[in-house]
Tab-separated table of C-alpha atoms in Angstrom:
chain	number	residue	atom	x	y	z
J	1	UNK	CA	14.996	62.151	10.606
J	2	UNK	CA	13.833	60.870	13.955
J	3	UNK	CA	10.293	61.713	15.054
J	4	UNK	CA	10.293	62.154	18.801
J	5	UNK	CA	7.190	61.414	20.836
J	6	UNK	CA	9.302	61.344	23.971
J	7	UNK	CA	9.388	64.902	25.270
J	8	UNK	CA	6.968	66.326	27.831
J	9	UNK	CA	6.756	69.708	26.182
J	10	UNK	CA	3.897	71.491	24.386
J	11	UNK	CA	4.587	72.056	20.698
J	12	UNK	CA	2.671	75.335	20.677
J	13	UNK	CA	4.566	78.649	20.859
J	14	UNK	CA	4.705	80.640	24.061
J	15	UNK	CA	1.734	83.071	24.114
J	16	UNK	CA	2.650	86.526	22.727
J	17	UNK	CA	1.702	88.417	25.939
J	18	UNK	CA	4.240	86.328	27.832
J	19	UNK	CA	6.982	86.966	25.277
J	20	UNK	CA	6.240	90.679	25.194
J	21	UNK	CA	6.339	90.840	28.999
J	22	UNK	CA	9.765	89.200	28.966
J	23	UNK	CA	11.053	91.713	26.429
J	24	UNK	CA	9.610	94.593	28.441
J	25	UNK	CA	11.188	93.252	31.614
J	26	UNK	CA	14.586	93.324	29.954
J	27	UNK	CA	14.189	96.773	28.429
J	28	UNK	CA	12.874	98.094	31.747
J	29	UNK	CA	15.990	96.848	33.490
J	30	UNK	CA	14.531	93.950	35.473
J	31	UNK	CA	17.707	91.955	34.966
J	32	UNK	CA	19.106	91.806	38.497
J	33	UNK	CA	18.710	89.444	41.400
J	34	UNK	CA	15.265	89.285	42.969
J	35	UNK	CA	14.294	88.103	46.447
J	36	UNK	CA	15.068	84.397	46.750
J	37	UNK	CA	11.396	83.405	47.010
J	38	UNK	CA	10.400	85.500	43.998
J	39	UNK	CA	9.157	89.003	43.224
J	40	UNK	CA	6.219	90.061	45.345
J	41	UNK	CA	3.963	90.765	42.347
J	42	UNK	CA	4.354	87.187	41.107
J	43	UNK	CA	3.751	85.632	44.500
J	44	UNK	CA	0.649	87.797	44.883
J	45	UNK	CA	-0.562	86.720	41.436
J	46	UNK	CA	0.002	83.067	42.355
J	47	UNK	CA	-2.043	83.530	45.539
J	48	UNK	CA	-4.908	85.031	43.516
J	49	UNK	CA	-4.707	82.145	41.066
J	50	UNK	CA	-4.765	79.538	43.842
J	51	UNK	CA	-7.843	81.092	45.409
J	52	UNK	CA	-9.633	81.561	42.084
J	53	UNK	CA	-8.814	78.221	40.437
J	54	UNK	CA	-8.245	75.886	43.377
J	55	UNK	CA	-10.264	77.297	46.254
J	56	UNK	CA	-7.306	77.622	48.620
J	57	UNK	CA	-6.008	80.779	50.273
J	58	UNK	CA	-2.314	81.505	50.783
J	59	UNK	CA	-0.239	84.535	51.706
J	60	UNK	CA	2.695	85.523	49.456
J	61	UNK	CA	5.035	84.421	52.262
J	62	UNK	CA	3.770	80.863	51.740
J	63	UNK	CA	4.816	80.810	48.073
J	64	UNK	CA	8.339	80.087	46.827
J	65	UNK	CA	9.122	80.655	43.147
J	66	UNK	CA	11.845	78.371	41.792
J	67	UNK	CA	13.689	77.502	38.605
J	68	UNK	CA	10.938	75.188	37.443
J	69	UNK	CA	8.561	72.905	39.327
J	70	UNK	CA	11.306	70.281	39.475
J	71	UNK	CA	13.366	72.466	41.787
J	72	UNK	CA	10.308	73.111	43.936
J	73	UNK	CA	9.759	69.362	44.252
J	74	UNK	CA	13.282	68.461	45.228
J	75	UNK	CA	13.408	71.270	47.787
J	76	UNK	CA	10.258	70.008	49.482
J	77	UNK	CA	11.565	66.444	49.630
J	78	UNK	CA	14.933	67.613	50.959
J	79	UNK	CA	13.246	69.860	53.508
J	80	UNK	CA	10.704	67.399	54.880
J	81	UNK	CA	12.376	63.999	54.748
J	82	UNK	CA	15.270	62.576	56.709
J	83	UNK	CA	17.409	59.529	55.945
J	84	UNK	CA	15.295	56.457	56.583
J	85	UNK	CA	11.960	58.221	56.117
J	86	UNK	CA	9.593	56.645	53.597
J	87	UNK	CA	7.871	58.440	50.742
J	88	UNK	CA	4.891	56.720	49.115
J	89	UNK	CA	4.772	57.096	45.331
J	90	UNK	CA	1.998	55.509	43.242
J	91	UNK	CA	3.447	54.098	40.049
J	92	UNK	CA	3.563	54.483	37.114
J	93	UNK	CA	4.991	57.866	38.012
J	94	UNK	CA	7.229	60.615	36.688
J	95	UNK	CA	10.854	59.498	36.606
J	96	UNK	CA	12.293	62.034	39.053
J	97	UNK	CA	10.192	61.410	42.167
J	98	UNK	CA	12.049	58.294	43.248
J	99	UNK	CA	15.468	59.724	42.449
J	100	UNK	CA	14.739	62.879	44.460
J	101	UNK	CA	13.970	60.666	47.441
J	102	UNK	CA	17.238	58.804	46.971
J	103	UNK	CA	19.052	62.153	46.863
J	104	UNK	CA	17.447	63.116	50.181
J	105	UNK	CA	18.384	59.778	51.746
J	106	UNK	CA	14.739	58.790	52.142
J	107	UNK	CA	13.237	55.563	50.868
J	108	UNK	CA	10.832	55.695	47.921
J	109	UNK	CA	8.011	53.214	48.513
J	110	UNK	CA	6.377	52.575	45.157
J	111	UNK	CA	2.797	51.326	45.121
J	112	UNK	CA	1.768	49.684	41.870
J	113	UNK	CA	-1.428	50.766	40.160
J	114	UNK	CA	-2.500	48.689	37.196
J	115	UNK	CA	-3.983	49.450	33.812
J	116	UNK	CA	-6.992	47.332	34.783
J	117	UNK	CA	-7.587	49.575	37.817
J	118	UNK	CA	-7.273	52.688	35.706
J	119	UNK	CA	-3.893	53.539	37.262
J	120	UNK	CA	-5.562	55.018	40.363
J	121	UNK	CA	-4.175	54.652	43.881
J	122	UNK	CA	-6.851	53.108	46.098
J	123	UNK	CA	-7.295	53.908	49.794
J	124	UNK	CA	-6.693	50.237	50.570
J	125	UNK	CA	-3.342	50.277	48.761
J	126	UNK	CA	-2.381	53.525	50.488
J	127	UNK	CA	-3.253	52.115	53.910
J	128	UNK	CA	-1.200	48.994	53.252
J	129	UNK	CA	1.845	51.052	52.270
J	130	UNK	CA	1.868	53.248	55.371
J	131	UNK	CA	4.350	52.380	58.117
J	132	UNK	CA	5.610	54.275	61.177
J	133	UNK	CA	8.392	55.632	58.916
J	134	UNK	CA	6.039	57.135	56.303
J	135	UNK	CA	6.657	60.873	55.903
J	136	UNK	CA	5.033	61.815	52.607
J	137	UNK	CA	2.693	60.801	49.825
J	138	UNK	CA	3.397	62.122	46.332
J	139	UNK	CA	0.367	62.542	44.066
J	140	UNK	CA	0.335	63.831	40.502
J	141	UNK	CA	-3.040	64.692	38.963
J	142	UNK	CA	-3.382	64.978	36.035
J	143	UNK	CA	-0.704	62.332	35.955
J	144	UNK	CA	2.454	61.950	33.928
J	145	UNK	CA	2.727	59.331	32.399
J	146	UNK	CA	-0.797	57.839	32.597
J	147	UNK	CA	-3.010	60.868	31.947
J	148	UNK	CA	-5.180	59.887	34.922
J	149	UNK	CA	-7.141	62.667	36.621
J	150	UNK	CA	-8.253	61.809	40.144
J	151	UNK	CA	-11.859	62.676	40.895
J	152	UNK	CA	-12.695	64.603	44.036
J	153	UNK	CA	-14.261	61.445	45.479
J	154	UNK	CA	-11.078	59.450	44.840
J	155	UNK	CA	-8.965	62.128	46.524
J	156	UNK	CA	-11.385	62.303	49.464
J	157	UNK	CA	-10.995	58.550	49.935
J	158	UNK	CA	-7.224	58.974	50.160
J	159	UNK	CA	-7.628	61.948	52.499
J	160	UNK	CA	-9.810	59.820	54.787
J	161	UNK	CA	-6.870	57.463	55.220
J	162	UNK	CA	-4.579	60.379	56.088
J	163	UNK	CA	-7.112	61.831	58.530
J	164	UNK	CA	-6.814	58.775	60.786
J	165	UNK	CA	-5.130	59.554	64.073
J	166	UNK	CA	-2.149	57.330	63.343
J	167	UNK	CA	-1.495	59.120	60.030
J	168	UNK	CA	-1.690	62.737	61.163
J	169	UNK	CA	2.023	63.364	60.551
J	170	UNK	CA	2.040	62.371	56.879
J	171	UNK	CA	2.475	65.203	54.368
J	172	UNK	CA	1.195	65.250	50.791
J	173	UNK	CA	3.049	66.646	47.786
J	174	UNK	CA	0.405	67.497	45.199
J	175	UNK	CA	2.005	67.906	41.770
J	176	UNK	CA	-0.532	69.929	39.766
J	177	UNK	CA	1.596	71.037	36.818
J	178	UNK	CA	-0.938	69.667	34.266
J	179	UNK	CA	-4.042	71.049	35.995
J	180	UNK	CA	-5.340	72.985	32.965
J	181	UNK	CA	-4.824	70.196	30.412
J	182	UNK	CA	-8.084	68.260	30.774
J	183	UNK	CA	-10.444	66.401	28.428
J	184	UNK	CA	-13.994	65.042	28.317
J	185	UNK	CA	-15.332	67.123	31.161
J	186	UNK	CA	-12.657	66.077	33.646
J	187	UNK	CA	-12.093	68.562	36.454
J	188	UNK	CA	-9.031	69.208	38.551
J	189	UNK	CA	-9.203	69.123	42.349
J	190	UNK	CA	-6.319	70.372	44.436
J	191	UNK	CA	-5.584	68.066	47.349
J	192	UNK	CA	-5.091	71.115	49.560
J	193	UNK	CA	-8.728	72.088	49.019
J	194	UNK	CA	-9.956	69.008	50.898
J	195	UNK	CA	-11.017	69.510	54.494
J	196	UNK	CA	-8.074	69.548	56.882
J	197	UNK	CA	-5.494	68.899	54.168
J	198	UNK	CA	-4.102	72.354	53.375
J	199	UNK	CA	-1.885	72.439	56.466
J	200	UNK	CA	-0.370	69.097	55.420
J	201	UNK	CA	-0.140	69.629	51.663
J	202	UNK	CA	2.484	71.261	49.484
J	203	UNK	CA	1.165	72.295	46.080
J	204	UNK	CA	3.644	72.096	43.220
J	205	UNK	CA	2.856	73.947	40.006
J	206	UNK	CA	4.450	76.040	37.298
J	207	UNK	CA	4.180	77.582	33.869
J	208	UNK	CA	5.884	75.074	31.574
J	209	UNK	CA	2.923	72.971	30.482
J	210	UNK	CA	-0.210	75.153	30.407
J	211	UNK	CA	1.575	78.258	29.152
J	212	UNK	CA	4.195	76.538	26.951
J	213	UNK	CA	7.001	78.172	28.922
J	214	UNK	CA	9.343	75.208	29.388
J	215	UNK	CA	12.486	77.217	28.627
J	216	UNK	CA	11.559	80.040	30.991
J	217	UNK	CA	12.087	77.713	33.971
J	218	UNK	CA	9.530	79.051	36.424
J	219	UNK	CA	7.744	76.874	38.950
J	220	UNK	CA	6.470	77.363	42.451
J	221	UNK	CA	5.349	75.721	45.633
J	222	UNK	CA	2.610	76.817	48.014
J	223	UNK	CA	2.898	75.417	51.501
J	224	UNK	CA	2.356	75.995	55.198
J	225	UNK	CA	4.494	78.963	56.247
J	226	UNK	CA	7.109	76.940	58.126
J	227	UNK	CA	7.699	74.654	55.142
J	228	UNK	CA	7.864	77.528	52.672
J	229	UNK	CA	10.426	79.275	54.867
J	230	UNK	CA	12.677	76.206	54.987
J	231	UNK	CA	12.400	75.705	51.204
J	232	UNK	CA	13.278	79.363	50.597
J	233	UNK	CA	16.316	79.053	52.862
J	234	UNK	CA	17.445	75.919	51.015
J	235	UNK	CA	16.934	77.588	47.635
J	236	UNK	CA	19.002	80.555	48.808
J	237	UNK	CA	21.988	78.243	49.235
J	238	UNK	CA	21.397	76.312	45.998
J	239	UNK	CA	20.436	78.686	43.197
J	240	UNK	CA	19.140	81.896	44.766
J	241	UNK	CA	16.237	83.383	42.791
J	242	UNK	CA	14.562	82.225	39.610
J	243	UNK	CA	15.335	84.221	36.475
J	244	UNK	CA	14.089	87.792	36.979
J	245	UNK	CA	12.903	88.146	33.375
J	246	UNK	CA	11.013	84.860	33.540
J	247	UNK	CA	9.282	85.918	36.726
J	248	UNK	CA	7.873	89.025	35.053
J	249	UNK	CA	6.756	86.861	32.112
J	250	UNK	CA	4.986	84.570	34.572
J	251	UNK	CA	3.049	87.507	36.012
J	252	UNK	CA	1.794	88.218	32.487
J	253	UNK	CA	0.833	84.551	32.022
J	254	UNK	CA	-1.350	84.598	35.114
J	255	UNK	CA	-2.980	87.835	34.043
J	256	UNK	CA	-3.886	87.029	30.445
J	257	UNK	CA	-6.683	84.515	30.992
J	258	UNK	CA	-6.865	80.953	29.676
J	259	UNK	CA	-7.897	81.486	26.045
J	260	UNK	CA	-4.527	80.336	24.693
J	261	UNK	CA	-4.546	77.371	27.069
J	262	UNK	CA	-8.018	76.363	25.879
J	263	UNK	CA	-6.888	76.560	22.263
J	264	UNK	CA	-3.880	74.369	22.997
J	265	UNK	CA	-6.032	71.826	24.850
J	266	UNK	CA	-8.468	71.724	21.930
J	267	UNK	CA	-5.614	70.820	19.589
J	268	UNK	CA	-4.258	68.260	22.023
J	269	UNK	CA	-7.676	66.627	22.323
J	270	UNK	CA	-7.685	65.910	18.584
J	271	UNK	CA	-4.159	64.500	18.711
J	272	UNK	CA	-5.064	62.382	21.708
J	273	UNK	CA	-7.885	60.834	19.711
J	274	UNK	CA	-5.517	60.136	16.794
J	275	UNK	CA	-3.263	58.189	19.134
J	276	UNK	CA	-6.080	56.258	20.777
J	277	UNK	CA	-7.617	55.334	17.414
J	278	UNK	CA	-4.260	54.146	16.084
J	279	UNK	CA	-3.447	52.095	19.185
J	280	UNK	CA	-6.841	50.413	19.203
J	281	UNK	CA	-6.002	49.007	15.770
J	282	UNK	CA	-2.764	47.458	17.032
J	283	UNK	CA	-3.088	43.799	17.935
J	284	UNK	CA	-2.115	42.789	21.486
J	285	UNK	CA	-1.693	46.396	22.714
J	286	UNK	CA	-3.570	47.015	25.976
J	287	UNK	CA	-5.063	50.416	26.737
J	288	UNK	CA	-6.538	51.563	29.995
J	289	UNK	CA	-9.289	54.173	30.257
J	290	UNK	CA	-8.702	57.089	27.864
J	291	UNK	CA	-6.366	59.605	29.509
J	292	UNK	CA	-8.331	62.565	30.833
J	293	UNK	CA	-5.430	64.940	31.313
J	294	UNK	CA	-1.840	65.850	30.389
J	295	UNK	CA	-0.641	64.785	26.913
J	296	UNK	CA	0.515	61.196	27.256
J	297	UNK	CA	-0.724	57.685	26.566
J	298	UNK	CA	0.828	54.642	28.248
J	299	UNK	CA	-0.027	51.562	26.166
J	300	UNK	CA	1.020	48.155	27.465
J	301	UNK	CA	3.009	46.209	24.849
J	302	UNK	CA	4.284	43.352	27.010
J	303	UNK	CA	2.447	40.802	24.851
J	304	UNK	CA	5.256	41.350	22.345
J	305	UNK	CA	8.054	40.522	24.790
J	306	UNK	CA	9.801	37.417	23.525
J	307	UNK	CA	9.013	38.297	19.908
J	308	UNK	CA	11.879	38.869	17.480
J	309	UNK	CA	12.707	41.619	15.033
J	310	UNK	CA	13.088	40.815	11.317
J	311	UNK	CA	16.850	40.509	11.908
J	312	UNK	CA	16.228	38.088	14.791
J	313	UNK	CA	16.907	40.315	17.767
J	314	UNK	CA	14.681	39.412	20.714
J	315	UNK	CA	12.409	42.075	22.196
J	316	UNK	CA	12.675	41.232	25.872
J	317	UNK	CA	11.529	44.477	27.503
J	318	UNK	CA	10.262	47.992	26.790
J	319	UNK	CA	13.785	49.361	26.429
J	320	UNK	CA	14.751	46.908	23.702
J	321	UNK	CA	11.477	47.619	21.918
J	322	UNK	CA	12.103	51.372	22.010
J	323	UNK	CA	15.651	50.906	20.749
J	324	UNK	CA	14.379	48.792	17.850
J	325	UNK	CA	11.640	51.312	17.058
J	326	UNK	CA	14.224	54.096	17.065
J	327	UNK	CA	16.898	52.362	15.015
J	328	UNK	CA	14.634	50.776	12.394
J	329	UNK	CA	11.656	53.144	12.224
J	330	UNK	CA	13.142	56.450	13.441
J	331	UNK	CA	10.477	56.914	16.129
J	332	UNK	CA	11.501	57.826	19.681
J	333	UNK	CA	9.352	56.821	22.675
J	334	UNK	CA	10.206	56.483	26.358
J	335	UNK	CA	10.377	52.947	27.780
J	336	UNK	CA	7.793	52.377	30.469
J	337	UNK	CA	10.503	51.041	32.754
J	338	UNK	CA	11.546	54.669	33.336
J	339	UNK	CA	8.155	55.216	34.994
J	340	UNK	CA	8.036	51.887	36.873
J	341	UNK	CA	5.762	50.511	34.150
J	342	UNK	CA	8.057	47.910	32.584
J	343	UNK	CA	5.419	46.476	30.256
J	344	UNK	CA	4.506	49.790	28.660
J	345	UNK	CA	5.839	52.670	26.583
J	346	UNK	CA	4.990	56.345	26.940
J	347	UNK	CA	3.760	58.279	23.924
J	348	UNK	CA	3.668	62.065	24.072
J	349	UNK	CA	1.260	63.495	21.512
J	350	UNK	CA	2.364	67.099	21.993
J	351	UNK	CA	3.728	67.408	18.481
J	352	UNK	CA	2.457	68.386	15.045
J	353	UNK	CA	-0.217	66.205	13.475
J	354	UNK	CA	1.828	65.190	10.424
J	355	UNK	CA	4.699	63.936	12.577
J	356	UNK	CA	2.285	62.222	14.918
J	357	UNK	CA	0.575	60.329	12.102
J	358	UNK	CA	3.897	59.268	10.624
J	359	UNK	CA	5.196	58.101	14.004
J	360	UNK	CA	2.038	56.121	14.720
J	361	UNK	CA	2.317	54.476	11.305
J	362	UNK	CA	5.900	53.491	12.137
J	363	UNK	CA	4.821	52.150	15.527
J	364	UNK	CA	2.124	49.974	13.943
J	365	UNK	CA	4.488	48.685	11.254
J	366	UNK	CA	7.096	47.887	13.876
J	367	UNK	CA	4.668	45.760	15.887
J	368	UNK	CA	3.294	44.020	12.805
J	369	UNK	CA	6.796	43.027	11.682
J	370	UNK	CA	7.730	41.362	14.965
J	371	UNK	CA	7.892	37.572	14.845
J	372	UNK	CA	6.335	35.455	17.598
J	373	UNK	CA	8.570	32.998	19.417
J	374	UNK	CA	8.781	29.505	18.004
J	375	UNK	CA	9.169	26.287	19.956
J	376	UNK	CA	12.930	26.440	19.369
J	377	UNK	CA	13.164	29.908	20.975
J	378	UNK	CA	10.969	29.234	23.992
């Protein structure tokens, strides 16, 4: 059987209070349409959470609950950008950001961050990417696929660029879906909490990662009132409300505390260390700073490009490596090219420890069996 380290989904079960709330919602008859932007009790709970955890104050009218954070993201991009507008995206980045921009007719402007730089967007790189057509900056912290968590100082440096008079019309999409999955004392800072940034920032968040509710499909955005209103109107024509039962389950998630989240993060921390220890033993694999958030590692394997498999097939990119790893060792990873990191592969360690160990063993064996190019193949 194939061991998949490719899915961005916690392997822990959904917390019992959430499941019980969903059952109760059904038995209580909460199975009809809700307001497009979400039930008032959930939007109120989200506002309390944002103030408590992130230090930002919103009214329920500024929150739109959607069918997952992905829908929230695409609605913001569709609402704020016009054909020809530019959207700055630091890469490596989640696969959908650029495609959402293409859907909206805007131009994704990818800004490379390197493993040597710790995969962090610098203010200098941001400044260089800004043009008169720039409409938005997309930031994800903690980041998928790198695991980078921006410090408050790093975010302030980016905000300083956006505070310049010439950049006053640039919005920020702050994807904070992994905010509770942190390691080694890392802390999450919401971009909207920085001085002067809330009125220009749209927070994207949801329940899939921290609360292991991927199948419930509940996400949300918090934004300036005018942006939230446009997103709600767009959602009304696309999908209408999020699932009524899932919304009631989400209220329970926000009201149960973070004990289950802490337990999940504790398990993930051990698995993260397993992956890092295994990769450090692999010759020619390059690792950046240990990921401080989310549940991914993005090792660079480009030193093996040009090598051959035992049956003489050339590994010429991350996709061909992943196909070889899958077909010969039954381990599934995601090629880094999907994240604009062509020299890397993404490993998700959100799986059981036995499967993780077996997959890492297969990964190491796969690399060790590759044959370096000879003079006749150069």
